[in-house]
PDB file of C-alpha atoms in Angstrom:
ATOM      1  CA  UNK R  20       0.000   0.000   0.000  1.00  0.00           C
ATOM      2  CA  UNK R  21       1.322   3.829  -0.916  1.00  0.00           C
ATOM      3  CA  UNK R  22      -0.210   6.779   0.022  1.00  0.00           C
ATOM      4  CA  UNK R  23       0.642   8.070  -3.501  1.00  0.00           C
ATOM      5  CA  UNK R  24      -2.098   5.602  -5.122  1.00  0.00           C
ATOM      6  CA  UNK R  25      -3.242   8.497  -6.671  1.00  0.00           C
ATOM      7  CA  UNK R  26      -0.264  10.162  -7.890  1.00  0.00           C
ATOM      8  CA  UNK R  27      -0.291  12.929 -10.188  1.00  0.00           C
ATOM      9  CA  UNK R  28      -0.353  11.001 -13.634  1.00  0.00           C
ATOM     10  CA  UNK R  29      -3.551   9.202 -12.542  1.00  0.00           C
ATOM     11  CA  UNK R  30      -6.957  10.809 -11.803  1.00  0.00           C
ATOM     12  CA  UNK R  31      -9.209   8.200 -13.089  1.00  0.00           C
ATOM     13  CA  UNK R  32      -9.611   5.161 -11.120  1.00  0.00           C
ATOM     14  CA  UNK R  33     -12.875   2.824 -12.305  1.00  0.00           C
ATOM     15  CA  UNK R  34     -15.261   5.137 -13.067  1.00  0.00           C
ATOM     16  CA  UNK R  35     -14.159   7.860 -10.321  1.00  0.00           C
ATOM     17  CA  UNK R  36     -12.247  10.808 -11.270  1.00  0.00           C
ATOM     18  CA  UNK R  37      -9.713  12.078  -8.817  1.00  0.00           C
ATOM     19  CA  UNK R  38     -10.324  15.902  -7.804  1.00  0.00           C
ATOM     20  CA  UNK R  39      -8.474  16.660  -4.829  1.00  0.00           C
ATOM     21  CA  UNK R  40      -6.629  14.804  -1.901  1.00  0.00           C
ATOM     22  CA  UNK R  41      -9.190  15.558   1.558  1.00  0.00           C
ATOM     23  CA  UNK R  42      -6.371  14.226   3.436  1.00  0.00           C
ATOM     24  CA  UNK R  43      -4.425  10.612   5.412  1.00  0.00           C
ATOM     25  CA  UNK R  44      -4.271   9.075   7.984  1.00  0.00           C
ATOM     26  CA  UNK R  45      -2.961   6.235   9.830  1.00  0.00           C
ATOM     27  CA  UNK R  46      -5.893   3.844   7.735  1.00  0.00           C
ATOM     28  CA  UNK R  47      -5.463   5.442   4.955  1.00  0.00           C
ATOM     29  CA  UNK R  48      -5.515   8.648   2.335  1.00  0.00           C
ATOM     30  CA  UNK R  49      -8.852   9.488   1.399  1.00  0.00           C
ATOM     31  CA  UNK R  50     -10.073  11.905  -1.826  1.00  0.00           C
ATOM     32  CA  UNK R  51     -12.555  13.841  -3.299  1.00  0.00           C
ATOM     33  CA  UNK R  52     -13.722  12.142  -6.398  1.00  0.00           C
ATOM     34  CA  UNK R  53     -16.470  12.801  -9.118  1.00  0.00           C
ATOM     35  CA  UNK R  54     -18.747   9.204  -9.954  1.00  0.00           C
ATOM     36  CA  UNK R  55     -18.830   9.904 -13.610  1.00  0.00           C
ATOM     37  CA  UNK R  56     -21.414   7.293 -13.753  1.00  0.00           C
ATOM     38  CA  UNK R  57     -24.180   8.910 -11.289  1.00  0.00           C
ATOM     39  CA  UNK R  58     -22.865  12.666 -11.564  1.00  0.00           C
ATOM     40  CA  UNK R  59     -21.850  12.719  -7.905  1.00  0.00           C
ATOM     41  CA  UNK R  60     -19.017  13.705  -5.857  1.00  0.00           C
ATOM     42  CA  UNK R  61     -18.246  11.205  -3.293  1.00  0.00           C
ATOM     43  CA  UNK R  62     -15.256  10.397  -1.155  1.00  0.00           C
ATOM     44  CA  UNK R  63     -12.709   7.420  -2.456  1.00  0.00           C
ATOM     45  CA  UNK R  64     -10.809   6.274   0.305  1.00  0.00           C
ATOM     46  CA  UNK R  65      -7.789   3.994  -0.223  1.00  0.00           C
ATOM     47  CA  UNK R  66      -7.069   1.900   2.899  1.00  0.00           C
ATOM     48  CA  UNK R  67      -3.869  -0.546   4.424  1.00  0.00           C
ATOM     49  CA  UNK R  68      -4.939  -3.720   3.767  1.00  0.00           C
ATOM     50  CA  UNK R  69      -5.121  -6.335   1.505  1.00  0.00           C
ATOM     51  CA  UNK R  70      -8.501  -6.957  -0.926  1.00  0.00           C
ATOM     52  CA  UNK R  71      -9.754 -10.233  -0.425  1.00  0.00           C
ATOM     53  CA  UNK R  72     -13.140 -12.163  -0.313  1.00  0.00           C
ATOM     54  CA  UNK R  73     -13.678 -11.897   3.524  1.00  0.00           C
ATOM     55  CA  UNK R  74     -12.760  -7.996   3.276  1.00  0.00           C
ATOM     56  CA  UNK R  75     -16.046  -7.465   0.541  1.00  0.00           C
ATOM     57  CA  UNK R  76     -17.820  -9.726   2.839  1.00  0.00           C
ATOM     58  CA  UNK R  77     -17.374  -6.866   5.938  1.00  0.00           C
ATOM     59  CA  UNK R  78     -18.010  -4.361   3.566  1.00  0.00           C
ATOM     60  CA  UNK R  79     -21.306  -5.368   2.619  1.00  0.00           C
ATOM     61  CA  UNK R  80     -22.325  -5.658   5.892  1.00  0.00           C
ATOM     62  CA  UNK R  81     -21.516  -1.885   6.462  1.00  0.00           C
ATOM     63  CA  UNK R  82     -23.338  -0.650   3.034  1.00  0.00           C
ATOM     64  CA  UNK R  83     -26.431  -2.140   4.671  1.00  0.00           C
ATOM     65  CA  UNK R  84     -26.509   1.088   7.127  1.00  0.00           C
ATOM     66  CA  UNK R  85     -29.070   3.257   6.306  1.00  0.00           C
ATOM     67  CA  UNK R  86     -29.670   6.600   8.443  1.00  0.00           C
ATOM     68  CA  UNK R  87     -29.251  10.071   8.143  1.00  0.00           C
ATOM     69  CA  UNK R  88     -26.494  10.140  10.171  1.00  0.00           C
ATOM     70  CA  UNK R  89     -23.981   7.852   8.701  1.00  0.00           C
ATOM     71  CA  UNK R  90     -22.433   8.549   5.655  1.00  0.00           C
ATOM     72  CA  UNK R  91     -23.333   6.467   3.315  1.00  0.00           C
ATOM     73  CA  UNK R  92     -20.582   3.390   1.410  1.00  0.00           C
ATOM     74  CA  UNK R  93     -21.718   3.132  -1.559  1.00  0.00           C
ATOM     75  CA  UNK R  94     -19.055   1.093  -3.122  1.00  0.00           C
ATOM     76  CA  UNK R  95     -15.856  -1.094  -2.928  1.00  0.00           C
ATOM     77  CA  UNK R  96     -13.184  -2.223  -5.013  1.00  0.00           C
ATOM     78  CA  UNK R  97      -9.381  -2.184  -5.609  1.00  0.00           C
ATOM     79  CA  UNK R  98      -6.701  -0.737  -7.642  1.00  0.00           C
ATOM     80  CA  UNK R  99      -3.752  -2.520  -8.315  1.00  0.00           C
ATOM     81  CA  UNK R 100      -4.216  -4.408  -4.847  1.00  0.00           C
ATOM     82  CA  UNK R 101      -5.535  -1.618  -2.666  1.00  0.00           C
ATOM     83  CA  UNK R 102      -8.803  -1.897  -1.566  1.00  0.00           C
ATOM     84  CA  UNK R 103     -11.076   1.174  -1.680  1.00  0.00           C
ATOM     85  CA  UNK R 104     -14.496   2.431  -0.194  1.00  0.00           C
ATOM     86  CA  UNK R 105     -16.403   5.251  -2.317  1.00  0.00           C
ATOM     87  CA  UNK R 106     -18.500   6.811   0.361  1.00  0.00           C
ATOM     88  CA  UNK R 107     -21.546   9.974   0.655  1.00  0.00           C
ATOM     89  CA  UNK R 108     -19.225  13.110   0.721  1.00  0.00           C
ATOM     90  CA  UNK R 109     -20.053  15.506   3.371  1.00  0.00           C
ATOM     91  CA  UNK R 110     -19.353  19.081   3.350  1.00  0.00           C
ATOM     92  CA  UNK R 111     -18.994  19.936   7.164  1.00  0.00           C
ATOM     93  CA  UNK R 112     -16.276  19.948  10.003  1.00  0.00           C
ATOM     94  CA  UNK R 113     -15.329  18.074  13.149  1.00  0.00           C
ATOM     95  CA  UNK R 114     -17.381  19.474  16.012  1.00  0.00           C
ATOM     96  CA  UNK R 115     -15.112  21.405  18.374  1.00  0.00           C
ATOM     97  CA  UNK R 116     -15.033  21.957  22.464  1.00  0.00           C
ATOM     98  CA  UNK R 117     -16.086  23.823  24.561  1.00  0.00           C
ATOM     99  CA  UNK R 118     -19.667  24.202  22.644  1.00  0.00           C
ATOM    100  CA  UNK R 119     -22.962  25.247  24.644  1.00  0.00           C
ATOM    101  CA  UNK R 120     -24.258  22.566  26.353  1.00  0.00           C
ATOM    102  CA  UNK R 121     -27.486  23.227  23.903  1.00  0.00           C
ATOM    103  CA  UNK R 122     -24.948  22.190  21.372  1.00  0.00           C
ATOM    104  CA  UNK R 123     -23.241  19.506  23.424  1.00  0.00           C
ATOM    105  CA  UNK R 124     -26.500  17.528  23.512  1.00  0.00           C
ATOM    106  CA  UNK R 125     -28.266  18.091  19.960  1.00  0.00           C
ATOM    107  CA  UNK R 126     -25.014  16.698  18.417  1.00  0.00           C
ATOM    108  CA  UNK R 127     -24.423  14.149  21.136  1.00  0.00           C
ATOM    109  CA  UNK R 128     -28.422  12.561  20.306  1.00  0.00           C
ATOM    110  CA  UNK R 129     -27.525  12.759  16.778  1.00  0.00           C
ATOM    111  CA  UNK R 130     -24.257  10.515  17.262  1.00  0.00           C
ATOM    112  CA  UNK R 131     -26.188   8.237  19.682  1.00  0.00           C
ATOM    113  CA  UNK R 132     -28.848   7.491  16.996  1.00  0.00           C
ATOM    114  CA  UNK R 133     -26.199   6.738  14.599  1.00  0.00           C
ATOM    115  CA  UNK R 134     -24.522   4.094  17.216  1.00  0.00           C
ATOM    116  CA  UNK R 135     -28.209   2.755  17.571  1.00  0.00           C
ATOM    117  CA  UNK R 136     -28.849   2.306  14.500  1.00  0.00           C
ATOM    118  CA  UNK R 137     -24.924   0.516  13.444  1.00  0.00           C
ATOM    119  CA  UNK R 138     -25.647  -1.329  17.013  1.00  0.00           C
ATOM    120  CA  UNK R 139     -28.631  -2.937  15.627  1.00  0.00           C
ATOM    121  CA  UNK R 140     -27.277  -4.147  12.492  1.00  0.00           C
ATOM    122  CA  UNK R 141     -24.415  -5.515  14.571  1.00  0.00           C
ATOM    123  CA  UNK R 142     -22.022  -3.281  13.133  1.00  0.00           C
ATOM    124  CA  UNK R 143     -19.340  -1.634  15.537  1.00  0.00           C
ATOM    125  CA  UNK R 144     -18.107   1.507  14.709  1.00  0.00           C
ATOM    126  CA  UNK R 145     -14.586   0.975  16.891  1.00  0.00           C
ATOM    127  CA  UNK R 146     -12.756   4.323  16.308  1.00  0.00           C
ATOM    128  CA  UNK R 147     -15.422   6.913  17.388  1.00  0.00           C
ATOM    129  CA  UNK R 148     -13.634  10.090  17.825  1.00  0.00           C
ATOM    130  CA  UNK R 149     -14.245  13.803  16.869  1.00  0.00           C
ATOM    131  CA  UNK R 150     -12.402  13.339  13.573  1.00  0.00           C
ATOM    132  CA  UNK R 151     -14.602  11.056  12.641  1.00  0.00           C
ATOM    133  CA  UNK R 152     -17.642  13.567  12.960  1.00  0.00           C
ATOM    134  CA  UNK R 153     -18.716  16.191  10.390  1.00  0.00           C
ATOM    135  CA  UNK R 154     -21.255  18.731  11.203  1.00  0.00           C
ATOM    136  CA  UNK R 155     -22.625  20.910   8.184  1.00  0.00           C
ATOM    137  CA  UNK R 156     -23.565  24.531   8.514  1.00  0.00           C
ATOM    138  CA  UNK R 157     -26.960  23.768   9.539  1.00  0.00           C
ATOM    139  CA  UNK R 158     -25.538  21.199  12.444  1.00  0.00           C
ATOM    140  CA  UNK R 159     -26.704  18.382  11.082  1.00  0.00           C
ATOM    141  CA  UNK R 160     -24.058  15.639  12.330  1.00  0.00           C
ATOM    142  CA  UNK R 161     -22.728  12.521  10.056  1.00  0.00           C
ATOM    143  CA  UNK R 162     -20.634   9.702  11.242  1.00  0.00           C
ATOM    144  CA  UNK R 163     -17.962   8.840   9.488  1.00  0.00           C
ATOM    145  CA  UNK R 164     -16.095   5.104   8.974  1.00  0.00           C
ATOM    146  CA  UNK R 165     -18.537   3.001  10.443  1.00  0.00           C
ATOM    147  CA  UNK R 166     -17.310  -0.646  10.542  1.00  0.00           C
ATOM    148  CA  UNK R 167     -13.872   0.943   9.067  1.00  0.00           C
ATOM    149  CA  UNK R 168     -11.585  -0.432  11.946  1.00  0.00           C
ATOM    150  CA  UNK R 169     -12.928  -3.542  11.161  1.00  0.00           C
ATOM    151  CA  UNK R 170     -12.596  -3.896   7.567  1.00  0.00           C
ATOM    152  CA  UNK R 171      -8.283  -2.993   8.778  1.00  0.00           C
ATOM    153  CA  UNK R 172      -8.250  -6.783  10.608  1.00  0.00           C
ATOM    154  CA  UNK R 173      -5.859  -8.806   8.380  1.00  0.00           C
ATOM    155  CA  UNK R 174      -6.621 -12.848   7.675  1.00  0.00           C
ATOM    156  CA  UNK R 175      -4.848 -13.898  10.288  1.00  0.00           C
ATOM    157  CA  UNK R 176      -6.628 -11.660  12.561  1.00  0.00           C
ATOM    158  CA  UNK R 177      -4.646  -8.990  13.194  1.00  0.00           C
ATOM    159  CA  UNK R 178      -4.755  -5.286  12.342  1.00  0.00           C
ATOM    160  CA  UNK R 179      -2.890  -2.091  10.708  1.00  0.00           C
ATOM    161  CA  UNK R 180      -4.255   1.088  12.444  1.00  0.00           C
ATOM    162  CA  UNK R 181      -3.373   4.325  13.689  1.00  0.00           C
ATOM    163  CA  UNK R 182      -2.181   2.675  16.930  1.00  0.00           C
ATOM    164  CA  UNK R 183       0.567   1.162  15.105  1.00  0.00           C
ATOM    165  CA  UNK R 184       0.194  -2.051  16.735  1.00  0.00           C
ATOM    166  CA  UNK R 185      -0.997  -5.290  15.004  1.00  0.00           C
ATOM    167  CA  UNK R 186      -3.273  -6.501  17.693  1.00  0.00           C
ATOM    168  CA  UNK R 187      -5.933  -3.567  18.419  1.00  0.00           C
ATOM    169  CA  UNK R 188      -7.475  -0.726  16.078  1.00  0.00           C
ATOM    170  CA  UNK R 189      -8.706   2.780  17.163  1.00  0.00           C
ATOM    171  CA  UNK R 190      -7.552   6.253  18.673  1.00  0.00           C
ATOM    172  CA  UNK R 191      -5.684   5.979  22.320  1.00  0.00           C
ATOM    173  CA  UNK R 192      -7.870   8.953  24.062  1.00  0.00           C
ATOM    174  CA  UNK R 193     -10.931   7.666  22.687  1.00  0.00           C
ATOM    175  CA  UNK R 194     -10.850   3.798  22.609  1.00  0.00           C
ATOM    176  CA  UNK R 195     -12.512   1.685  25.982  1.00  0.00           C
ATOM    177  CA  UNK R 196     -10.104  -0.396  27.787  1.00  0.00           C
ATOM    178  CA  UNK R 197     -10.782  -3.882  26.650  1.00  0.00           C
ATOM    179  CA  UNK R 198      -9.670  -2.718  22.553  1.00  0.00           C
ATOM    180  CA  UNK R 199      -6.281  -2.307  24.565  1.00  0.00           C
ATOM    181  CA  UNK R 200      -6.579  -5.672  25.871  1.00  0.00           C
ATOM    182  CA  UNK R 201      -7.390  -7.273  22.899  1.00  0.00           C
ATOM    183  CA  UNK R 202     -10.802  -8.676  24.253  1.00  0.00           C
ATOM    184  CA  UNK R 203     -13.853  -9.037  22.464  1.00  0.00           C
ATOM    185  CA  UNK R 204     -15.251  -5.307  21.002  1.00  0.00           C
ATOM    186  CA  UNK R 205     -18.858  -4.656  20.977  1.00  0.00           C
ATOM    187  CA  UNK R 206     -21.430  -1.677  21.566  1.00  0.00           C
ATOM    188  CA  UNK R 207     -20.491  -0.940  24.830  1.00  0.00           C
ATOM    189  CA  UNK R 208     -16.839   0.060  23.252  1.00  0.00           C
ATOM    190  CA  UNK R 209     -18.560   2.892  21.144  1.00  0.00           C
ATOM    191  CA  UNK R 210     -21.034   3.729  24.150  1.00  0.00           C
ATOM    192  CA  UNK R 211     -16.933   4.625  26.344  1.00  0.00           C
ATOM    193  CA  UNK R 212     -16.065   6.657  23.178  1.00  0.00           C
ATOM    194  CA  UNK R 213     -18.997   8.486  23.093  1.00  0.00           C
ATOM    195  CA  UNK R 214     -18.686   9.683  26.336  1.00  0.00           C
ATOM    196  CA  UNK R 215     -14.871  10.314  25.495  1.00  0.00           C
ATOM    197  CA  UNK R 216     -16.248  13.012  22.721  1.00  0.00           C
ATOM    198  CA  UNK R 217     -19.017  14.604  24.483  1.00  0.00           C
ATOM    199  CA  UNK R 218     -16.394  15.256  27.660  1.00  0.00           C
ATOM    200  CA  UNK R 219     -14.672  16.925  25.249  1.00  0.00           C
ATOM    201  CA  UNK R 220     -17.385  18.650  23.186  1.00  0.00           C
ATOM    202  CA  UNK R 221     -18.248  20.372  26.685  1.00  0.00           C
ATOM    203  CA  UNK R 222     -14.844  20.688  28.262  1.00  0.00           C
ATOM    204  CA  UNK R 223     -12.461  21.820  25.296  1.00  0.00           C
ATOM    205  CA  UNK R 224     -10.327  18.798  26.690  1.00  0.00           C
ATOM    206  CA  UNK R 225     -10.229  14.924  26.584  1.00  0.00           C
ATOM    207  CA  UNK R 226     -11.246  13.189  28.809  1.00  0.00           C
ATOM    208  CA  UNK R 227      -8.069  10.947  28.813  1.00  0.00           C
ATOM    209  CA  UNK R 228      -5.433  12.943  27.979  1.00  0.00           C
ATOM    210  CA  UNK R 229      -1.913  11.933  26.977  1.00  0.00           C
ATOM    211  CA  UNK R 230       1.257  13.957  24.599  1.00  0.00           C
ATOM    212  CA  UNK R 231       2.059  10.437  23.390  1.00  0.00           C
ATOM    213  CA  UNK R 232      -0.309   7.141  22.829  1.00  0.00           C
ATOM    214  CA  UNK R 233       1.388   5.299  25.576  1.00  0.00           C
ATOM    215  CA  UNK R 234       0.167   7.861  27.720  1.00  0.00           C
ATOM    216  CA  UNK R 235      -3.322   8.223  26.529  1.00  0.00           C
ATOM    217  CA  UNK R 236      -3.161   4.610  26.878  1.00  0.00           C
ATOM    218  CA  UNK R 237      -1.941   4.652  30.443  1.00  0.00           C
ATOM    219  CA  UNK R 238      -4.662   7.354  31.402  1.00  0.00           C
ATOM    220  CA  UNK R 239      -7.600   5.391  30.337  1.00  0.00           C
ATOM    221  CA  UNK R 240      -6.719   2.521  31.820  1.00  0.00           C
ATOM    222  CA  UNK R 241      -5.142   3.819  35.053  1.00  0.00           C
ATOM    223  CA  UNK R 242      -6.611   6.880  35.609  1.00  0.00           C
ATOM    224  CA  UNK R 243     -10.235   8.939  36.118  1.00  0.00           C
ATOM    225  CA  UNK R 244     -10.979  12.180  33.808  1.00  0.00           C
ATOM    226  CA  UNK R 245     -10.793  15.265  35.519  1.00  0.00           C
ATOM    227  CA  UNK R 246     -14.543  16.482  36.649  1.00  0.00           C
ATOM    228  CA  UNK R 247     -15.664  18.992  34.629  1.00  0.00           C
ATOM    229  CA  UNK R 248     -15.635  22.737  35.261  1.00  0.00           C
ATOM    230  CA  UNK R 249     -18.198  25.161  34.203  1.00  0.00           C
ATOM    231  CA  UNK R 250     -20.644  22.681  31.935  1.00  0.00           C
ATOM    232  CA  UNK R 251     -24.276  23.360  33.847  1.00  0.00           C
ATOM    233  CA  UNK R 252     -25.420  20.436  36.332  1.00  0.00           C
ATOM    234  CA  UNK R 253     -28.321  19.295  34.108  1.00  0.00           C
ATOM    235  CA  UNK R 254     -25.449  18.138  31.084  1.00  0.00           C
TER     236      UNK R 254
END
């Protein structure tokens, strides 16, 4: 896998033309392509791992979501080996704290109904985390890379992820303690991240902070998040 996929001397991959890079990170480099097919932008995003049978297997399951506030996969497919996902592009930005506590909660219900919603289709999201938010101008909220953590497990069961470690997948800071022990990962995982975002949506600070990933690590497992200061007694 290369983040330069989409180097300058190619902008037309399948039937998606290549407009701009959005941006990388540690799962991979993600664009803003035009479906030549439908007449719609959407976002292409390249990914570390390896295409394979089980990997379009996990991918269907996530197209299956439906809801207003999950973006939308609407395809899959590979280029010279590297799998990619061609999802609903949002215009918006990552919420960020301190917000109102009127704020605090209509974004926090719309993320919760998004978890519901992946929760009963027994999809995980796994790396819930402000960067994986966009709100639009109108603060309507979308949740990015459902299921995406889990499409990064390898054959043999491990992972590559922005931890940089093989055996678990998510954001130190935002992941629940048993994705650090390599347990089983299930609802109750996103439910600890959610609270991890809307401590910080209120606070302007996470909840388990850390200037490296071994300490962000450390302080969720180890450690309690500070109380909050001036978020009203009702939030």
């Amino acid at each position: 896998w290369s983040s330069d996929v989409c180097s300058s001397d190619l902008q037309t991959i399948s039937h998606y033309h290549i407009l701009e890079k959005l941006g990388e990170g540690g799962m991979g480099v993600v664009y803003k392509a035009s479906d030549t097919r439908l007449g719609r932008n959407v976002a292409l995003k390249f990914v570390k791992a390896q295409f394979s049978q089980r990997w379009a297997r996990e991918a269907r399951l996530v197209a299956v979501l439906n809801h207003p506030h999950i973006a939308t996969l609407y395809d899959v497919g590979e280029h010279e080996g590297s799998p990619y996902l061609a999802m609903e592009f949002v215009e918006g930005a990552p919420p960020k704290g301190p917000l109102p506590a009127k704020l605090v909660v209509d974004y926090g219900i719309q993320v919760a109904d998004a978890l519901a919603a992946a929760h009963a289709a027994n999809v995980v999201h796994r790396d819930l985390k402000p960067a994986n938010i966009l709100v639009t101008e109108k603060g309507f909220v979308k949740v990015l890379d459902f299921g995406l953590a889990r499409l990064m497990e390898m054959p043999d069961g491990e992972s590559v992820n922005s931890t940089q470690s093989a055996a678990i997948a998510g954001t130190p800071g935002y992941m629940a303690p048993e994705q650090f022990e390599g347990t089983m990962v299930d609802a109750r995982s996103d439910i600890f991240a959610l609270g991890c975002v809307l401590y910080e949506l209120a606070c302007g600070r996470r909840a388990f902070p850390g200037e490296s990933k071994s300490a962000a690590i450390a302080a969720t497992l180890l450690a309690q998040p500070k109380p909050p200061e001036g978020v009203p007694e009702k939030l």
